[in-house]
Tab-separated table of C-alpha atoms and ligand atoms in Angstrom:
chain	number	residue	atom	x	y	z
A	12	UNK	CA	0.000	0.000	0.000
A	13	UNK	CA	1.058	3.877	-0.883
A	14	UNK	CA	2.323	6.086	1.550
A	15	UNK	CA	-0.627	8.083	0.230
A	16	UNK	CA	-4.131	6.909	-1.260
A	17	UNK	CA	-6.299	8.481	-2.687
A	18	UNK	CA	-9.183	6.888	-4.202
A	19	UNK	CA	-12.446	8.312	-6.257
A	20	UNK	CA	-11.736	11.863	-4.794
A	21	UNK	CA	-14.217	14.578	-5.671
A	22	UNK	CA	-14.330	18.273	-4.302
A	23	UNK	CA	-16.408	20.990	-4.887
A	24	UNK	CA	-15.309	24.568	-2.927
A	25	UNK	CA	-17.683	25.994	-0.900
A	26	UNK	CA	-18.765	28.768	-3.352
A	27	UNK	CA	-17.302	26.917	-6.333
A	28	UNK	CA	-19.125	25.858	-9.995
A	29	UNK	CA	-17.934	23.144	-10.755
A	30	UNK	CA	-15.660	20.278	-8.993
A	31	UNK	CA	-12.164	21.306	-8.413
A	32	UNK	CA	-10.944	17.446	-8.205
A	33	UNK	CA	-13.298	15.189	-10.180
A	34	UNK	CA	-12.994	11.573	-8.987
A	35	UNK	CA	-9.284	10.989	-8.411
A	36	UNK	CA	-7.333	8.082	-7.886
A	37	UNK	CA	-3.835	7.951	-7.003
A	38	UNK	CA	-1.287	5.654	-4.570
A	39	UNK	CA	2.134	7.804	-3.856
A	40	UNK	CA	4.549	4.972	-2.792
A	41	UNK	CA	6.927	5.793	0.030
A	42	UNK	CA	10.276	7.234	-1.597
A	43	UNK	CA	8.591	8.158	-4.897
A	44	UNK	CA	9.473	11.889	-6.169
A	45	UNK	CA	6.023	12.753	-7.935
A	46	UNK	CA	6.029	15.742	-10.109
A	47	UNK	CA	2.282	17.213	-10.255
A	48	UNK	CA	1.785	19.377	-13.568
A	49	UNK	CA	-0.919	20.757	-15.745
A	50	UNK	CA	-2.243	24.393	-15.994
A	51	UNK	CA	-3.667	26.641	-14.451
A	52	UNK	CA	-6.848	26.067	-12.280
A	53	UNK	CA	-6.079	22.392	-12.783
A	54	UNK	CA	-6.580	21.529	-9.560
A	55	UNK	CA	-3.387	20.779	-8.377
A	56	UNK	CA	-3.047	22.941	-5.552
A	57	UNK	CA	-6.739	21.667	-4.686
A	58	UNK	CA	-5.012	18.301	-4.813
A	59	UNK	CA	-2.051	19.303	-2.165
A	60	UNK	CA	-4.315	20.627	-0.162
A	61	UNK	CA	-6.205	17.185	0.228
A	62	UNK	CA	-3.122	15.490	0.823
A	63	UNK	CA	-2.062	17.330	3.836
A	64	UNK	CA	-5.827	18.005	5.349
A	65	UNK	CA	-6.405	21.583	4.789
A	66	UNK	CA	-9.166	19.889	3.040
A	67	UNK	CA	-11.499	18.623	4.626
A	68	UNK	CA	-10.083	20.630	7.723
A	69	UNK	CA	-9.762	24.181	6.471
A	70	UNK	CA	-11.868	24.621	3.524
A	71	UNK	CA	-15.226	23.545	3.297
A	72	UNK	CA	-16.709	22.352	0.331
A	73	UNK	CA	-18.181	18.976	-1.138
A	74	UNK	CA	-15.987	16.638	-0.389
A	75	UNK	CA	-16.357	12.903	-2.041
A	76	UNK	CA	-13.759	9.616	-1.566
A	77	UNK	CA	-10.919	9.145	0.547
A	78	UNK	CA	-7.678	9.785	1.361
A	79	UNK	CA	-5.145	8.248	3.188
A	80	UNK	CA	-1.773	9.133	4.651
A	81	UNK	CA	-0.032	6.150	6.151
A	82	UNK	CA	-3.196	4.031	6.328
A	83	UNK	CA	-5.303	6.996	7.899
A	84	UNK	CA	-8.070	8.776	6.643
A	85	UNK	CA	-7.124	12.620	6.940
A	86	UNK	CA	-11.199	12.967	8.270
A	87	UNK	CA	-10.059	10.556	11.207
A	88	UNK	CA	-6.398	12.747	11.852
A	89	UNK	CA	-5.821	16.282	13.270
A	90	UNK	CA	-3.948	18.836	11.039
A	91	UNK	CA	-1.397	19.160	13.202
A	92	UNK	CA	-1.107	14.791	12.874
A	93	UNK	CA	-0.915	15.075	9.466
A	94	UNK	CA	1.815	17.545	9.479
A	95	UNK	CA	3.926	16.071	11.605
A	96	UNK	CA	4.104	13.156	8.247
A	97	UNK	CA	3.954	15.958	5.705
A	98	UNK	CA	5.876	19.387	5.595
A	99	UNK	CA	4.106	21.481	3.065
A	100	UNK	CA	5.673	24.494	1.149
A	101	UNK	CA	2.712	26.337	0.209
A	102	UNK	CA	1.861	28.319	-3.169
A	103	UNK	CA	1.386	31.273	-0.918
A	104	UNK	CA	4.861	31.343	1.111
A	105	UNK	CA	3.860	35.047	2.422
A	106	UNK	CA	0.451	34.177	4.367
A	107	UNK	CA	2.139	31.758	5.820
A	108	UNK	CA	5.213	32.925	7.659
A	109	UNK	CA	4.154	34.139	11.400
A	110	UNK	CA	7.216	35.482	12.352
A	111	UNK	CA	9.232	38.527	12.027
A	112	UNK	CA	12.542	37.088	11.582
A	113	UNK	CA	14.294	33.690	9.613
A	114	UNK	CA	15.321	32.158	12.734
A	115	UNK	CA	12.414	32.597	14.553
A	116	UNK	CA	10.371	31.082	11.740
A	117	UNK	CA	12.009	28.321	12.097
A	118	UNK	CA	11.902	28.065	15.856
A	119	UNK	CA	8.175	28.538	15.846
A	120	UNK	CA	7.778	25.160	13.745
A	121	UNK	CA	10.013	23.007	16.032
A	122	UNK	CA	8.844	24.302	19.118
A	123	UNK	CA	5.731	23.471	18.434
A	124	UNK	CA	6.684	20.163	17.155
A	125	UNK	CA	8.287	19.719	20.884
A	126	UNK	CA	11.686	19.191	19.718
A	127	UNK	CA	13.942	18.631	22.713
A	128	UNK	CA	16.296	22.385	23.339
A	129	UNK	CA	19.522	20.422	22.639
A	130	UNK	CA	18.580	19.691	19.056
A	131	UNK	CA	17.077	23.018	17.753
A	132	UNK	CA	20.512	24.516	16.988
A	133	UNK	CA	21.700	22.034	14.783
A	134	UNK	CA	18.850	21.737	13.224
A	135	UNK	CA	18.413	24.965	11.697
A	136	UNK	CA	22.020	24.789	10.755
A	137	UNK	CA	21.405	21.975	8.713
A	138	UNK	CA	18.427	23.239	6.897
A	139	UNK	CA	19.683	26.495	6.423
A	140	UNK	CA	22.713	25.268	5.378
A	141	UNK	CA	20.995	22.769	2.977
A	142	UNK	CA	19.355	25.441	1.073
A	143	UNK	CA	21.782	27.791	1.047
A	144	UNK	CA	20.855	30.423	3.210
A	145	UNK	CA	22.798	30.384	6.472
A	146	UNK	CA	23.556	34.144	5.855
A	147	UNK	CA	19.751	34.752	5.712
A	148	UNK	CA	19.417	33.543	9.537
A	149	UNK	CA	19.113	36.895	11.302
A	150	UNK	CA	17.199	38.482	8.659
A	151	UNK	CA	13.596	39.912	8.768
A	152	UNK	CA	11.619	38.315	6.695
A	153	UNK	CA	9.508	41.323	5.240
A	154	UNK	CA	12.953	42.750	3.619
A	155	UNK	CA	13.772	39.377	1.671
A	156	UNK	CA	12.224	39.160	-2.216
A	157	UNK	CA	10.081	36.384	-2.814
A	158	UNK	CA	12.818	33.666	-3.961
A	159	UNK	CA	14.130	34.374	-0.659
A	160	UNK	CA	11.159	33.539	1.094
A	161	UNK	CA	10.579	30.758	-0.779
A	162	UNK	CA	13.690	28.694	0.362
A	163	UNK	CA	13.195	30.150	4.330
A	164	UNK	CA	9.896	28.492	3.822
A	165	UNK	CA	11.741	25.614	2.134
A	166	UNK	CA	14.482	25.095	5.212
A	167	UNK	CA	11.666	26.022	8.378
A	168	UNK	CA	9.552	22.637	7.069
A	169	UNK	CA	13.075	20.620	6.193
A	170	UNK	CA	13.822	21.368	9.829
A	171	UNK	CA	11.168	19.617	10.972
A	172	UNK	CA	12.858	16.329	8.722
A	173	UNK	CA	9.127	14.986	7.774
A	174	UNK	CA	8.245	11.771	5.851
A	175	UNK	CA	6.586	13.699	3.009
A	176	UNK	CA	7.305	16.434	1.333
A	177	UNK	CA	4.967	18.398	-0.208
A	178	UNK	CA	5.520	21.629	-2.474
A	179	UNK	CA	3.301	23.468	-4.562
A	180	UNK	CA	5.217	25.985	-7.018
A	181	UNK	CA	8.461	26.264	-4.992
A	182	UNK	CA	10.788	27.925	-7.530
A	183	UNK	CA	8.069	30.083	-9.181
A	184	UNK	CA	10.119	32.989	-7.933
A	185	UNK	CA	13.347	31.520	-8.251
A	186	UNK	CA	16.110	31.841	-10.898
A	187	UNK	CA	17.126	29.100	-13.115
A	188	UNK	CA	20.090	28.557	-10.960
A	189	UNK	CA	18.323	28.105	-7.393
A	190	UNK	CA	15.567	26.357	-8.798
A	191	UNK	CA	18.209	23.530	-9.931
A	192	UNK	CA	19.356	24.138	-6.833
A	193	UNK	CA	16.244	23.369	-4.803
A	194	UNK	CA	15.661	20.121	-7.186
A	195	UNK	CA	19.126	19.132	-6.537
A	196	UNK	CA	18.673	19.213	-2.753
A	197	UNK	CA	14.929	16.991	-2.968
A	198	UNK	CA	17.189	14.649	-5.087
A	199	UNK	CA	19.374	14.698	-2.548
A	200	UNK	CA	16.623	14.789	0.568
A	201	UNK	CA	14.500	11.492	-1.535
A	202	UNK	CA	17.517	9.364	-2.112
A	203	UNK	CA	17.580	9.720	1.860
A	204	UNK	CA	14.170	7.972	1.706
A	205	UNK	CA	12.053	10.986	2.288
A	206	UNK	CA	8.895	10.989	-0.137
A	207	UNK	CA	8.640	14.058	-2.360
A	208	UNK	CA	5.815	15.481	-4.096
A	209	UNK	CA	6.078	18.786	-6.207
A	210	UNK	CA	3.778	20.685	-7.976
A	211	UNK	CA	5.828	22.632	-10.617
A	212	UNK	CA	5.454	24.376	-13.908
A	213	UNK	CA	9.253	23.599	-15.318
A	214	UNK	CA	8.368	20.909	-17.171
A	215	UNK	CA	12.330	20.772	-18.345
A	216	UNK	CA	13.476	19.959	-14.309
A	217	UNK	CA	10.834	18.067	-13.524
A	218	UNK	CA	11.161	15.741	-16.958
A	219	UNK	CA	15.155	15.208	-15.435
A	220	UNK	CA	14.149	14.870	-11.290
A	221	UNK	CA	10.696	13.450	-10.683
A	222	UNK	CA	10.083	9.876	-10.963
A	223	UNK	CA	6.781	9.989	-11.439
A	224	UNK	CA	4.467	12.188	-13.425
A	225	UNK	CA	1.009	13.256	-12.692
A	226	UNK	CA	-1.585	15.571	-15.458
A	227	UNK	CA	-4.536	17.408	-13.911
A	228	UNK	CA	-6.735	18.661	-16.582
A	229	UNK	CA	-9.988	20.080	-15.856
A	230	UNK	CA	-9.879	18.177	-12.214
A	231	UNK	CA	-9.430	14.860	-13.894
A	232	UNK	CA	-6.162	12.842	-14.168
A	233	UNK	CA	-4.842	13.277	-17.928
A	234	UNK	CA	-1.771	11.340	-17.875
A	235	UNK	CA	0.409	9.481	-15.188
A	236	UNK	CA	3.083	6.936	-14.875
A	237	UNK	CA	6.709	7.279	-15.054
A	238	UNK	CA	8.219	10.555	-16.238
A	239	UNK	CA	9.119	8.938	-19.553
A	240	UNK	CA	5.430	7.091	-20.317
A	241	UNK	CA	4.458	10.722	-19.446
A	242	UNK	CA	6.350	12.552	-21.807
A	243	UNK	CA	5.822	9.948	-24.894
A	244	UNK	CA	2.297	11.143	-25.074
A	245	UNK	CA	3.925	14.468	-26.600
A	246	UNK	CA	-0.002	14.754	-28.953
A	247	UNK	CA	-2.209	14.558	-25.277
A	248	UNK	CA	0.219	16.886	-23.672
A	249	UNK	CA	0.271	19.281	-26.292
A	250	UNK	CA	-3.621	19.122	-26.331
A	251	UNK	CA	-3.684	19.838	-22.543
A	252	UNK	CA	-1.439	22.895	-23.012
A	253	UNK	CA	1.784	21.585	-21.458
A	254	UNK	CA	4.865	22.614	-23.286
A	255	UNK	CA	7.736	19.310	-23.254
A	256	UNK	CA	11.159	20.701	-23.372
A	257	UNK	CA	11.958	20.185	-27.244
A	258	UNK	CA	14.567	17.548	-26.410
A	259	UNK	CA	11.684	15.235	-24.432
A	260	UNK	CA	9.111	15.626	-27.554
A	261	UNK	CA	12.388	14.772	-30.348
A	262	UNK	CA	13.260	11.913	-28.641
A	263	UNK	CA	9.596	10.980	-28.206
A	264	UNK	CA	8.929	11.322	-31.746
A	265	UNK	CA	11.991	8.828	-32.660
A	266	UNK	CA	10.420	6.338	-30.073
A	267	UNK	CA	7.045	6.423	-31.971
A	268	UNK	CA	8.635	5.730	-35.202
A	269	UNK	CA	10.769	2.945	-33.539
A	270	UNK	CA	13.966	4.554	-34.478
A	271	UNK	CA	14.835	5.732	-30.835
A	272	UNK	CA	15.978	3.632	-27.888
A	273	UNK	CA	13.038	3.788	-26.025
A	274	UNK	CA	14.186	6.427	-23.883
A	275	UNK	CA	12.784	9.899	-23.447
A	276	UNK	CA	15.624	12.569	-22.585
A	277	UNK	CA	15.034	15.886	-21.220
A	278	UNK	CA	18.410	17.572	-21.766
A	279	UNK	CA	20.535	18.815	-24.021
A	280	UNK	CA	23.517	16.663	-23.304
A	281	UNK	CA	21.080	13.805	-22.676
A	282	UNK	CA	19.979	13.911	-26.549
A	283	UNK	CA	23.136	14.433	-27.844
A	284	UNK	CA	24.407	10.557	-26.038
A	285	UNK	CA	20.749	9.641	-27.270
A	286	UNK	CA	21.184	10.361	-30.915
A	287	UNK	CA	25.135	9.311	-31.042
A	288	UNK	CA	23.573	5.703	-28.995
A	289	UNK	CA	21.068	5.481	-32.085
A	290	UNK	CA	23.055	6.724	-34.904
A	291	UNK	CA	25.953	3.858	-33.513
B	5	LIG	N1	-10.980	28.797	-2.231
B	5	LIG	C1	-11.604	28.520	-3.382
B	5	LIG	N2	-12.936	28.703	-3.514
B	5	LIG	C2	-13.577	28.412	-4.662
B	5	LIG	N3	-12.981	27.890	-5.755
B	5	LIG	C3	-11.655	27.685	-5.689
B	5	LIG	C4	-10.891	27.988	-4.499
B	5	LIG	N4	-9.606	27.675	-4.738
B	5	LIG	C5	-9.556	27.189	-5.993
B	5	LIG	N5	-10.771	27.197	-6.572
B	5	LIG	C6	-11.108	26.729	-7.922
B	5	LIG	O1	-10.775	25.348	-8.015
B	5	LIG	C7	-10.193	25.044	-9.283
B	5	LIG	C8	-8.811	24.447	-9.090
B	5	LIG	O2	-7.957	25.422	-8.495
B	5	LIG	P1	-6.484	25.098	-8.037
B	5	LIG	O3	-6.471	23.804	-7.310
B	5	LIG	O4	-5.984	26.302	-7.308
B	5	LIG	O5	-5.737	24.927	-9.435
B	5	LIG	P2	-4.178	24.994	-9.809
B	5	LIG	O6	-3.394	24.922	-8.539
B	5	LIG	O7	-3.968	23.829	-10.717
B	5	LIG	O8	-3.958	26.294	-10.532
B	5	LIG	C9	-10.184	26.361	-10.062
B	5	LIG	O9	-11.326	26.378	-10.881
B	5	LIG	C10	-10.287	27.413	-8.984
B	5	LIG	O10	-10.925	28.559	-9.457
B	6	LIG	MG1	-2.006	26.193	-7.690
């Protein structure tokens, strides 16, 4: 059984037209790296926000099926259960920092996660360190831009070293650079065992991290499987608006016409072995 199940999920917001998620099914297994695209109004934050409880806990709304985080039903568990399993980085990083400075964002988390005195220190070391902000520490949050934020956000939830973690658009302020960056370091954080799942526009670094792919359209699941079934259905992405990097949809194409090697590559230096492999 999945870390997480979901299975025929349905919601409908509160003052919503039409069902945000429309009968869902989906099993995360422990130490997958699931990348969650598709465009706008998808549903994908609706579906992050299902995973960690804020649905059925926070918003209200009609709410159909079940899901289940380590065998439990979030209805059954507390919000603050559920996120001791599953630190969330939020699409909104700004509504959800409460305090004034980086360190004491990150204090306020493991305090209230009763993590014993002698630990704290090293601790926000480590995730600061991680994520490459240690000279941020002392810094108040409201004069840091919104990459910034993003990666304090980033290192107060790593502190708290959850099972799961769970990011909706994470680099959407970041540079090229840092957003490799933050990839690099969930690579790094999921070979450890730790079970990421990322909602993320850049197709191109998700294609080259994630293990698994996931395409809300409309509320419904499009496409999923691994990153490379995903990305061979170049037509169905195309028609749900999703942009392949050009190296993904080539070697796609070559695969199709059975003159590739089966493999779908999402770099530049990946297609260039590809196409000296199939030229050989
Ligand atoms: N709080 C809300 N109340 C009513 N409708 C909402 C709310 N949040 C999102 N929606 C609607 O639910 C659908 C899915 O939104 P969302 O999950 O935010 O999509 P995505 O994250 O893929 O952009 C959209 O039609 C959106 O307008
Ligand atoms: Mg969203």
């Amino acid at each position: 059984m999945g870390i997480i199940e979901i299975e025929n999920l349905s919601f409908t917001y509160e003052h919503g037209t039409r069902p945000a998620l429309d009968g869902i099914s989906l099993s995360v297994e422990q130490g997958d790296f699931l990348g969650v695209i598709g465009e706008s109004g998808a549903g994908k934050s609706t579906l992050g926000h299902c995973i960690n409880g804020i649905i059925p806990h926070h918003y209200k709304g009609d709410y159909y099926g079940s899901v289940k985080v380590k065998g439990e039903d979030t209805f059954e568990l507390q919000l603050t259960d559920i996120s001791k399993f599953i630190g969330t980085v939020g699409q909104d990083v700004d509504s959800s920092m409460v305090a004034a400075v980086v360190e004491d964002e990150m204090l306020y988390g493991l305090e209230n996660f009763n993590v014993p005195r002698e630990e704290i220190e090293e601790r926000i070391n480590r995730a600061l360190e991680d994520v490459g902000i240690s000279n941020l520490r002392e810094r108040r949050i409201a004069t840091l831009s919104g990459g910034q934020k993003q990666k304090v956000a980033l290192a107060a939830i790593l502190a708290l070293r959850p099972e799961i973690v769970l990011l909706d658009e994470p680099t959407a302020e970041l540079d090229p650079v840092s957003s490799r960056q933050i990839f690099e370091l969930l690579e790094a954080l999921n070979a450890e065992g730790i079970t990421v799942i990322i909602i993320e526009q850049k197709v191109m670094l998700l294609t080259e991290f994630a293990k698994h792919l996931l395409v809300l359209d409309h509320g419904n699941i499009a496409l999923s499987g691994t990153a490379s079934e995903v990305l061979q259905q170049v037509e169905k992405m195309r028609e749900i608006g999703i942009n392949c990097p050009r190296v993904a949809h080539l070697s796609a194409i070559l695969n199709e016409r059975h003159v590739g090697n089966g493999k779908v590559v999402a770099t530049v230096p990946e297609a260039e072995s590809y196409v000296r492999e199939v030229l050989a």
